[in-house]
Amino acid sequence: NMKKTILTLSLLALAGGALAADLPFLPKPAGQAVTINGKTYYKQASQAKAAAKSASGASFRASGAPALNRGDVVQSPKQALPATVSGTVLVQLASAQDEAAVARDHGLSVRFRTQSVVVYEAPAQTELLGLQQRLAADKRVKKAQLELASNDNLPQ
C-alpha cells in the first residue's frame, strides 16, 4: 500500500529530526533503563525472556546495573523504532598492533577493521556493558562503543 508506506516514511523522517523528543506521538519506551554509550535506552523484555525471568527476577549484573546481551531490544526516547543489541563492539586502539592481543584477552573475534577502528564480535553469552567497561579500562583501548542495529526494516 503506497499511502501507508509514504506515511510511515514521513513519520520516520520526522522522528529522526531534532524535535523528536517533543513529538507527542512518541510514547516513552517501557522497560528497564540502561545506559549504552552514554545515552539512556529502555530494555524491552521479549516474551520468551519475560517468562523465564518472572521466576528469577530481572537480570542484573553483579554491580546491580541491568545486564545487556546480544539480541536484547532497546529503545531510546528519541527513536520511533527500537534497536537490537548486535553483540559487536567498535574499538579505537592506541596502537593497531594490539588488535590480536585485545581480542585474545577479552575473548573477542575480529569482524573487520578500518584505519582507526576495529570491529570486534563478542561471544553470544557475553554481558556487554561489563565487557565495554573492561575494554574502556584497558590501557590499549582509546574508546569502546557498543553497536546497536536499528530495527527499521519495514515489512514488505
Backbone as JSON Lines, residues from 0, in Angstrom:
{"i":0,"aa":"N","n":[0.84,-1.18,0.0],"ca":[0.0,0.0,0.0],"c":[0.89,1.25,0.0]}
{"i":1,"aa":"M","n":[0.83,2.0,-1.08],"ca":[1.73,3.14,-1.27],"c":[1.51,4.24,-0.23]}
{"i":2,"aa":"K","n":[0.23,4.57,0.07],"ca":[-0.04,5.64,1.03],"c":[0.54,5.29,2.39]}
{"i":3,"aa":"K","n":[0.35,4.04,2.8],"ca":[0.84,3.6,4.1],"c":[2.36,3.72,4.16]}
{"i":4,"aa":"T","n":[3.03,3.32,3.09],"ca":[4.5,3.38,3.04],"c":[4.97,4.83,3.13]}
{"i":5,"aa":"I","n":[4.32,5.73,2.4],"ca":[4.71,7.14,2.42],"c":[4.49,7.73,3.81]}
{"i":6,"aa":"L","n":[3.36,7.4,4.43],"ca":[3.09,7.89,5.78],"c":[4.16,7.39,6.75]}
{"i":7,"aa":"T","n":[4.47,6.1,6.65],"ca":[5.48,5.51,7.54],"c":[6.83,6.21,7.34]}
{"i":8,"aa":"L","n":[7.21,6.43,6.09],"ca":[8.48,7.07,5.81],"c":[8.5,8.51,6.32]}
{"i":9,"aa":"S","n":[7.39,9.23,6.18],"ca":[7.39,10.61,6.67],"c":[7.42,10.64,8.19]}
{"i":10,"aa":"L","n":[6.8,9.66,8.84],"ca":[6.89,9.58,10.31],"c":[8.33,9.31,10.72]}
{"i":11,"aa":"L","n":[9.0,8.41,9.98],"ca":[10.39,8.1,10.29],"c":[11.26,9.35,10.11]}
{"i":12,"aa":"A","n":[11.0,10.11,9.05],"ca":[11.78,11.32,8.8],"c":[11.56,12.32,9.93]}
{"i":13,"aa":"L","n":[10.32,12.46,10.37],"ca":[10.02,13.36,11.49],"c":[10.74,12.92,12.75]}
{"i":14,"aa":"A","n":[10.66,11.62,13.02],"ca":[11.25,11.1,14.25],"c":[12.76,11.27,14.27]}
{"i":15,"aa":"G","n":[13.37,11.31,13.09],"ca":[14.81,11.5,13.02],"c":[15.23,12.93,13.24]}
{"i":16,"aa":"G","n":[14.28,13.86,13.23],"ca":[14.6,15.28,13.37],"c":[14.94,15.68,14.79]}
{"i":17,"aa":"A","n":[15.4,16.91,14.94],"ca":[15.84,17.4,16.25],"c":[14.69,17.5,17.24]}
{"i":18,"aa":"L","n":[13.47,17.63,16.75],"ca":[12.32,17.79,17.65],"c":[11.73,16.46,18.09]}
{"i":19,"aa":"A","n":[12.39,15.37,17.75],"ca":[11.83,14.04,18.04],"c":[11.42,13.89,19.49]}
{"i":20,"aa":"A","n":[12.2,14.44,20.41],"ca":[11.91,14.26,21.84],"c":[10.6,14.94,22.23]}
{"i":21,"aa":"D","n":[10.18,15.95,21.46],"ca":[8.99,16.71,21.83],"c":[7.73,16.24,21.11]}
{"i":22,"aa":"L","n":[7.87,15.28,20.21],"ca":[6.7,14.86,19.46],"c":[5.74,14.09,20.36]}
{"i":23,"aa":"P","n":[4.47,14.48,20.36],"ca":[3.52,13.87,21.31],"c":[3.21,12.4,21.02]}
{"i":24,"aa":"F","n":[3.4,11.95,19.77],"ca":[3.01,10.57,19.46],"c":[4.12,9.57,19.75]}
{"i":25,"aa":"L","n":[5.25,10.03,20.27],"ca":[6.31,9.09,20.64],"c":[6.19,8.8,22.13]}
{"i":26,"aa":"P","n":[5.61,7.68,22.49],"ca":[5.48,7.38,23.92],"c":[6.84,7.06,24.51]}
{"i":27,"aa":"K","n":[7.0,7.31,25.79],"ca":[8.25,6.93,26.45],"c":[8.32,5.42,26.45]}
{"i":28,"aa":"P","n":[9.44,4.85,25.97],"ca":[9.53,3.4,25.91],"c":[9.41,2.78,27.31]}
{"i":29,"aa":"A","n":[8.77,1.63,27.38],"ca":[8.67,0.92,28.64],"c":[9.91,0.06,28.81]}
{"i":30,"aa":"G","n":[10.14,-0.41,30.0],"ca":[11.24,-1.34,30.23],"c":[12.26,-0.8,31.2]}
{"i":31,"aa":"Q","n":[13.34,-1.52,31.31],"ca":[14.4,-1.25,32.27],"c":[15.36,-0.22,31.67]}
{"i":32,"aa":"A","n":[15.61,0.88,32.38],"ca":[16.53,1.9,31.87],"c":[17.96,1.36,31.91]}
{"i":33,"aa":"V","n":[18.68,1.55,30.81],"ca":[20.06,1.09,30.73],"c":[20.85,2.14,29.95]}
{"i":34,"aa":"T","n":[22.06,2.45,30.4],"ca":[22.88,3.45,29.72],"c":[23.84,2.74,28.77]}
{"i":35,"aa":"I","n":[23.74,3.08,27.49],"ca":[24.6,2.5,26.47],"c":[25.3,3.64,25.75]}
{"i":36,"aa":"N","n":[26.62,3.59,25.72],"ca":[27.42,4.62,25.04],"c":[27.03,6.03,25.52]}
{"i":37,"aa":"G","n":[26.71,6.16,26.81],"ca":[26.4,7.46,27.37],"c":[24.98,7.94,27.16]}
{"i":38,"aa":"K","n":[24.13,7.15,26.49],"ca":[22.73,7.52,26.27],"c":[21.82,6.55,27.01]}
{"i":39,"aa":"T","n":[20.66,7.04,27.43],"ca":[19.71,6.17,28.12],"c":[18.79,5.49,27.13]}
{"i":40,"aa":"Y","n":[18.69,4.18,27.26],"ca":[17.77,3.38,26.46],"c":[16.9,2.61,27.43]}
{"i":41,"aa":"Y","n":[15.8,2.08,26.92],"ca":[14.93,1.24,27.73],"c":[14.95,-0.15,27.15]}
{"i":42,"aa":"K","n":[15.34,-1.12,27.98],"ca":[15.46,-2.51,27.53],"c":[14.09,-3.14,27.58]}
{"i":43,"aa":"Q","n":[13.65,-3.61,26.43],"ca":[12.33,-4.22,26.33],"c":[12.43,-5.71,26.6]}
{"i":44,"aa":"A","n":[11.53,-6.2,27.44],"ca":[11.52,-7.63,27.75],"c":[10.84,-8.37,26.61]}
{"i":45,"aa":"S","n":[11.54,-9.34,26.03],"ca":[10.91,-10.15,25.0],"c":[9.99,-11.14,25.7]}
{"i":46,"aa":"Q","n":[9.04,-11.7,24.96],"ca":[8.08,-12.62,25.56],"c":[8.77,-13.83,26.17]}
{"i":47,"aa":"A","n":[9.71,-14.42,25.45],"ca":[10.39,-15.62,25.93],"c":[11.22,-15.3,27.18]}
{"i":48,"aa":"K","n":[11.96,-14.21,27.11],"ca":[12.8,-13.84,28.25],"c":[11.95,-13.45,29.44]}
{"i":49,"aa":"A","n":[10.83,-12.75,29.19],"ca":[9.97,-12.31,30.29],"c":[9.46,-13.51,31.07]}
{"i":50,"aa":"A","n":[9.09,-14.56,30.35],"ca":[8.58,-15.76,31.02],"c":[9.68,-16.4,31.86]}
{"i":51,"aa":"A","n":[10.88,-16.44,31.32],"ca":[11.99,-17.06,32.04],"c":[12.39,-16.23,33.26]}
{"i":52,"aa":"K","n":[12.32,-14.89,33.1],"ca":[12.77,-14.01,34.18],"c":[11.76,-13.9,35.31]}
{"i":53,"aa":"S","n":[10.46,-14.09,35.01],"ca":[9.47,-13.89,36.05],"c":[9.74,-14.83,37.22]}
{"i":54,"aa":"A","n":[10.37,-15.96,36.95],"ca":[10.71,-16.9,38.02],"c":[11.94,-16.41,38.78]}
{"i":55,"aa":"S","n":[12.88,-15.78,38.07],"ca":[14.16,-15.46,38.71],"c":[14.33,-13.98,39.01]}
{"i":56,"aa":"G","n":[13.38,-13.14,38.63],"ca":[13.56,-11.69,38.79],"c":[14.3,-11.14,37.59]}
{"i":57,"aa":"A","n":[14.49,-9.83,37.53],"ca":[15.15,-9.21,36.39],"c":[16.61,-9.62,36.34]}
{"i":58,"aa":"S","n":[17.21,-9.54,35.15],"ca":[18.62,-9.91,35.04],"c":[19.48,-8.69,35.36]}
{"i":59,"aa":"F","n":[20.25,-8.81,36.4],"ca":[21.16,-7.73,36.8],"c":[22.57,-8.27,36.85]}
{"i":60,"aa":"R","n":[23.54,-7.39,36.6],"ca":[24.93,-7.78,36.74],"c":[25.3,-7.69,38.22]}
{"i":61,"aa":"A","n":[26.47,-8.17,38.55],"ca":[26.94,-8.16,39.93],"c":[26.93,-6.73,40.49]}
{"i":62,"aa":"S","n":[27.19,-5.74,39.64],"ca":[27.26,-4.36,40.1],"c":[25.88,-3.79,40.41]}
{"i":63,"aa":"G","n":[24.81,-4.54,40.1],"ca":[23.47,-4.05,40.34],"c":[22.87,-3.33,39.14]}
{"i":64,"aa":"A","n":[23.68,-3.11,38.09],"ca":[23.17,-2.48,36.87],"c":[22.52,-3.54,35.99]}
{"i":65,"aa":"P","n":[21.61,-3.14,35.11],"ca":[20.96,-4.12,34.22],"c":[22.01,-4.82,33.34]}
{"i":66,"aa":"A","n":[21.75,-6.06,33.02],"ca":[22.62,-6.8,32.1],"c":[22.22,-6.46,30.67]}
{"i":67,"aa":"L","n":[23.16,-6.52,29.75],"ca":[22.88,-6.26,28.34],"c":[23.55,-7.34,27.51]}
{"i":68,"aa":"N","n":[22.75,-8.06,26.73],"ca":[23.27,-9.16,25.93],"c":[22.87,-9.02,24.48]}
{"i":69,"aa":"R","n":[23.59,-9.74,23.62],"ca":[23.27,-9.75,22.2],"c":[21.8,-10.15,22.02]}
{"i":70,"aa":"G","n":[21.12,-9.45,21.15],"ca":[19.72,-9.78,20.87],"c":[18.73,-9.01,21.73]}
{"i":71,"aa":"D","n":[19.22,-8.35,22.8],"ca":[18.32,-7.52,23.6],"c":[17.79,-6.39,22.72]}
{"i":72,"aa":"V","n":[16.53,-6.03,22.92],"ca":[15.92,-4.95,22.16],"c":[15.84,-3.73,23.07]}
{"i":73,"aa":"V","n":[16.39,-2.61,22.6],"ca":[16.42,-1.38,23.39],"c":[15.83,-0.25,22.57]}
{"i":74,"aa":"Q","n":[15.31,0.76,23.28],"ca":[14.74,1.9,22.57],"c":[15.06,3.17,23.32]}
{"i":75,"aa":"S","n":[15.51,4.15,22.57],"ca":[15.77,5.47,23.12],"c":[14.48,6.27,23.06]}
{"i":76,"aa":"P","n":[14.24,7.15,24.04],"ca":[13.03,8.0,23.97],"c":[12.99,8.86,22.72]}
{"i":77,"aa":"K","n":[14.15,9.06,22.07],"ca":[14.19,9.91,20.88],"c":[14.05,9.11,19.59]}
{"i":78,"aa":"Q","n":[13.89,7.8,19.69],"ca":[13.76,6.98,18.49],"c":[12.34,6.46,18.37]}
{"i":79,"aa":"A","n":[11.8,6.49,17.16],"ca":[10.46,5.95,16.93],"c":[10.5,4.44,16.93]}
{"i":80,"aa":"L","n":[11.65,3.87,16.58],"ca":[11.76,2.42,16.47],"c":[12.85,1.9,17.39]}
{"i":81,"aa":"P","n":[12.66,0.7,17.92],"ca":[13.69,0.12,18.78],"c":[14.9,-0.35,17.99]}
{"i":82,"aa":"A","n":[15.95,-0.68,18.7],"ca":[17.17,-1.21,18.09],"c":[17.53,-2.51,18.8]}
{"i":83,"aa":"T","n":[18.27,-3.35,18.11],"ca":[18.71,-4.62,18.68],"c":[20.19,-4.54,19.0]}
{"i":84,"aa":"V","n":[20.56,-5.03,20.17],"ca":[21.97,-5.07,20.56],"c":[22.64,-6.16,19.71]}
{"i":85,"aa":"S","n":[23.67,-5.76,18.95],"ca":[24.24,-6.66,17.94],"c":[25.3,-7.61,18.49]}
{"i":86,"aa":"G","n":[25.89,-7.26,19.63],"ca":[26.99,-8.09,20.13],"c":[28.33,-7.71,19.54]}
{"i":87,"aa":"T","n":[28.37,-6.63,18.76],"ca":[29.64,-6.15,18.24],"c":[30.05,-4.89,18.98]}
{"i":88,"aa":"V","n":[31.35,-4.69,19.09],"ca":[31.91,-3.55,19.8],"c":[32.88,-2.83,18.87]}
{"i":89,"aa":"L","n":[32.71,-1.53,18.75],"ca":[33.61,-0.72,17.94],"c":[34.7,-0.21,18.87]}
{"i":90,"aa":"V","n":[35.95,-0.53,18.56],"ca":[37.05,-0.19,19.46],"c":[38.11,0.62,18.72]}
{"i":91,"aa":"Q","n":[38.49,1.73,19.34],"ca":[39.59,2.53,18.83],"c":[40.8,2.17,19.7]}
{"i":92,"aa":"L","n":[41.82,1.62,19.08],"ca":[43.01,1.17,19.81],"c":[44.08,2.26,19.83]}
{"i":93,"aa":"A","n":[44.88,2.25,20.89],"ca":[46.02,3.18,20.96],"c":[47.04,2.82,19.88]}
{"i":94,"aa":"S","n":[47.18,1.5,19.63],"ca":[48.09,1.04,18.59],"c":[47.46,-0.13,17.85]}
{"i":95,"aa":"A","n":[47.5,-0.07,16.52],"ca":[46.9,-1.14,15.71],"c":[47.54,-2.5,16.0]}
{"i":96,"aa":"Q","n":[48.77,-2.49,16.5],"ca":[49.47,-3.74,16.79],"c":[48.81,-4.53,17.94]}
{"i":97,"aa":"D","n":[47.98,-3.85,18.73],"ca":[47.35,-4.51,19.87],"c":[46.07,-5.27,19.5]}
{"i":98,"aa":"E","n":[45.67,-5.22,18.24],"ca":[44.39,-5.8,17.81],"c":[44.21,-7.25,18.26]}
{"i":99,"aa":"A","n":[45.18,-8.11,17.96],"ca":[45.05,-9.53,18.28],"c":[45.09,-9.79,19.79]}
{"i":100,"aa":"A","n":[45.97,-9.06,20.49],"ca":[46.1,-9.25,21.94],"c":[44.82,-8.83,22.67]}
{"i":101,"aa":"V","n":[44.22,-7.71,22.24],"ca":[42.97,-7.25,22.86],"c":[41.87,-8.28,22.61]}
{"i":102,"aa":"A","n":[41.8,-8.8,21.39],"ca":[40.8,-9.83,21.06],"c":[40.99,-11.04,21.97]}
{"i":103,"aa":"R","n":[42.23,-11.5,22.1],"ca":[42.51,-12.68,22.92],"c":[42.18,-12.43,24.4]}
{"i":104,"aa":"D","n":[42.63,-11.29,24.91],"ca":[42.47,-11.01,26.34],"c":[41.01,-10.82,26.74]}
{"i":105,"aa":"H","n":[40.17,-10.39,25.81],"ca":[38.76,-10.12,26.13],"c":[37.82,-11.15,25.52]}
{"i":106,"aa":"G","n":[38.38,-12.2,24.91],"ca":[37.55,-13.27,24.35],"c":[36.72,-12.84,23.15]}
{"i":107,"aa":"L","n":[37.29,-11.98,22.31],"ca":[36.56,-11.42,21.16],"c":[37.13,-11.96,19.85]}
{"i":108,"aa":"S","n":[36.35,-11.84,18.78],"ca":[36.87,-12.14,17.45],"c":[36.74,-10.88,16.6]}
{"i":109,"aa":"V","n":[37.67,-10.71,15.65],"ca":[37.67,-9.51,14.8],"c":[36.7,-9.73,13.64]}
{"i":110,"aa":"R","n":[35.71,-8.84,13.49],"ca":[34.79,-8.9,12.34],"c":[35.43,-8.2,11.15]}
{"i":111,"aa":"F","n":[35.85,-6.97,11.34],"ca":[36.59,-6.23,10.31],"c":[37.25,-5.02,10.95]}
{"i":112,"aa":"R","n":[38.05,-4.32,10.16],"ca":[38.75,-3.16,10.69],"c":[38.77,-2.05,9.64]}
{"i":113,"aa":"T","n":[38.86,-0.82,10.14],"ca":[39.14,0.32,9.26],"c":[40.5,0.84,9.72]}
{"i":114,"aa":"Q","n":[40.93,1.97,9.2],"ca":[42.22,2.51,9.62],"c":[42.24,2.85,11.1]}
{"i":115,"aa":"S","n":[41.1,3.29,11.63],"ca":[41.13,3.77,13.02],"c":[40.3,2.91,14.0]}
{"i":116,"aa":"V","n":[39.46,2.03,13.48],"ca":[38.55,1.29,14.36],"c":[38.58,-0.21,14.04]}
{"i":117,"aa":"V","n":[38.57,-1.02,15.1],"ca":[38.44,-2.46,14.94],"c":[37.04,-2.84,15.41]}
{"i":118,"aa":"V","n":[36.33,-3.63,14.61],"ca":[35.01,-4.1,14.99],"c":[35.16,-5.53,15.51]}
{"i":119,"aa":"Y","n":[34.98,-5.69,16.81],"ca":[35.09,-6.99,17.46],"c":[33.7,-7.58,17.67]}
{"i":120,"aa":"E","n":[33.62,-8.89,17.63],"ca":[32.37,-9.56,17.95],"c":[32.55,-10.33,19.25]}
{"i":121,"aa":"A","n":[31.6,-10.15,20.16],"ca":[31.64,-10.85,21.45],"c":[30.88,-12.17,21.33]}
{"i":122,"aa":"P","n":[31.28,-13.19,22.1],"ca":[30.51,-14.44,22.12],"c":[29.07,-14.15,22.56]}
{"i":123,"aa":"A","n":[28.14,-14.97,22.11],"ca":[26.71,-14.71,22.32],"c":[26.33,-14.5,23.78]}
{"i":124,"aa":"Q","n":[26.97,-15.2,24.71],"ca":[26.55,-15.13,26.11],"c":[27.22,-13.99,26.89]}
{"i":125,"aa":"T","n":[28.07,-13.19,26.23],"ca":[28.8,-12.13,26.92],"c":[27.87,-11.01,27.38]}
{"i":126,"aa":"E","n":[28.04,-10.58,28.63],"ca":[27.31,-9.43,29.15],"c":[28.07,-8.2,28.65]}
{"i":127,"aa":"L","n":[27.4,-7.39,27.81],"ca":[28.12,-6.39,27.02],"c":[28.5,-5.11,27.76]}
{"i":128,"aa":"L","n":[27.7,-4.68,28.73],"ca":[28.08,-3.46,29.45],"c":[29.33,-3.71,30.28]}
{"i":129,"aa":"G","n":[29.44,-4.89,30.87],"ca":[30.65,-5.25,31.62],"c":[31.86,-5.33,30.69]}
{"i":130,"aa":"L","n":[31.64,-5.93,29.51],"ca":[32.72,-6.01,28.51],"c":[33.18,-4.61,28.12]}
{"i":131,"aa":"Q","n":[32.23,-3.72,27.88],"ca":[32.58,-2.35,27.48],"c":[33.4,-1.67,28.59]}
{"i":132,"aa":"Q","n":[33.02,-1.89,29.85],"ca":[33.77,-1.3,30.96],"c":[35.19,-1.87,31.03]}
{"i":133,"aa":"R","n":[35.31,-3.19,30.83],"ca":[36.65,-3.81,30.87],"c":[37.51,-3.28,29.73]}
{"i":134,"aa":"L","n":[36.9,-3.11,28.54],"ca":[37.66,-2.57,27.4],"c":[38.08,-1.13,27.68]}
{"i":135,"aa":"A","n":[37.15,-0.33,28.22],"ca":[37.46,1.08,28.49],"c":[38.59,1.2,29.51]}
{"i":136,"aa":"A","n":[38.69,0.23,30.42],"ca":[39.73,0.26,31.44],"c":[41.07,-0.26,30.91]}
{"i":137,"aa":"D","n":[41.05,-0.9,29.74],"ca":[42.26,-1.46,29.14],"c":[43.1,-0.32,28.56]}
{"i":138,"aa":"K","n":[44.36,-0.22,28.98],"ca":[45.23,0.89,28.55],"c":[45.46,0.9,27.05]}
{"i":139,"aa":"R","n":[45.28,-0.25,26.38],"ca":[45.49,-0.31,24.94],"c":[44.31,0.26,24.15]}
{"i":140,"aa":"V","n":[43.2,0.49,24.84],"ca":[41.95,0.93,24.18],"c":[41.73,2.42,24.43]}
{"i":141,"aa":"K","n":[41.55,3.17,23.34],"ca":[41.23,4.6,23.46],"c":[39.73,4.77,23.73]}
{"i":142,"aa":"K","n":[38.91,3.99,23.0],"ca":[37.46,4.15,23.11],"c":[36.79,2.84,22.7]}
{"i":143,"aa":"A","n":[35.72,2.48,23.43],"ca":[34.94,1.29,23.09],"c":[33.47,1.66,23.07]}
{"i":144,"aa":"Q","n":[32.77,1.29,22.01],"ca":[31.37,1.65,21.86],"c":[30.58,0.44,21.39]}
{"i":145,"aa":"L","n":[29.45,0.17,22.05],"ca":[28.6,-0.95,21.65],"c":[27.81,-0.57,20.41]}
{"i":146,"aa":"E","n":[27.66,-1.51,19.5],"ca":[26.91,-1.25,18.28],"c":[25.45,-1.68,18.48]}
{"i":147,"aa":"L","n":[24.55,-0.84,18.07],"ca":[23.12,-1.16,18.09],"c":[22.64,-1.19,16.65]}
{"i":148,"aa":"A","n":[21.99,-2.28,16.26],"ca":[21.47,-2.4,14.91],"c":[20.04,-1.87,14.92]}
{"i":149,"aa":"S","n":[19.76,-0.91,14.06],"ca":[18.43,-0.32,14.03],"c":[17.42,-1.29,13.44]}
{"i":150,"aa":"N","n":[16.25,-1.36,14.07],"ca":[15.17,-2.23,13.56],"c":[14.26,-1.43,12.65]}
{"i":151,"aa":"D","n":[14.81,-0.85,11.59],"ca":[13.94,-0.03,10.75],"c":[13.6,-0.7,9.42]}
{"i":152,"aa":"N","n":[13.75,-2.02,9.37],"ca":[13.34,-2.73,8.16],"c":[11.82,-2.79,8.12]}
{"i":153,"aa":"L","n":[11.26,-2.11,7.16],"ca":[9.8,-2.08,7.06],"c":[9.32,-3.41,6.46]}
{"i":154,"aa":"P","n":[8.19,-3.91,6.94],"ca":[7.68,-5.15,6.38],"c":[7.38,-4.99,4.88]}
{"i":155,"aa":"Q","n":[7.65,-6.02,4.13],"ca":[7.43,-5.94,2.68],"c":[5.95,-6.15,2.36]}
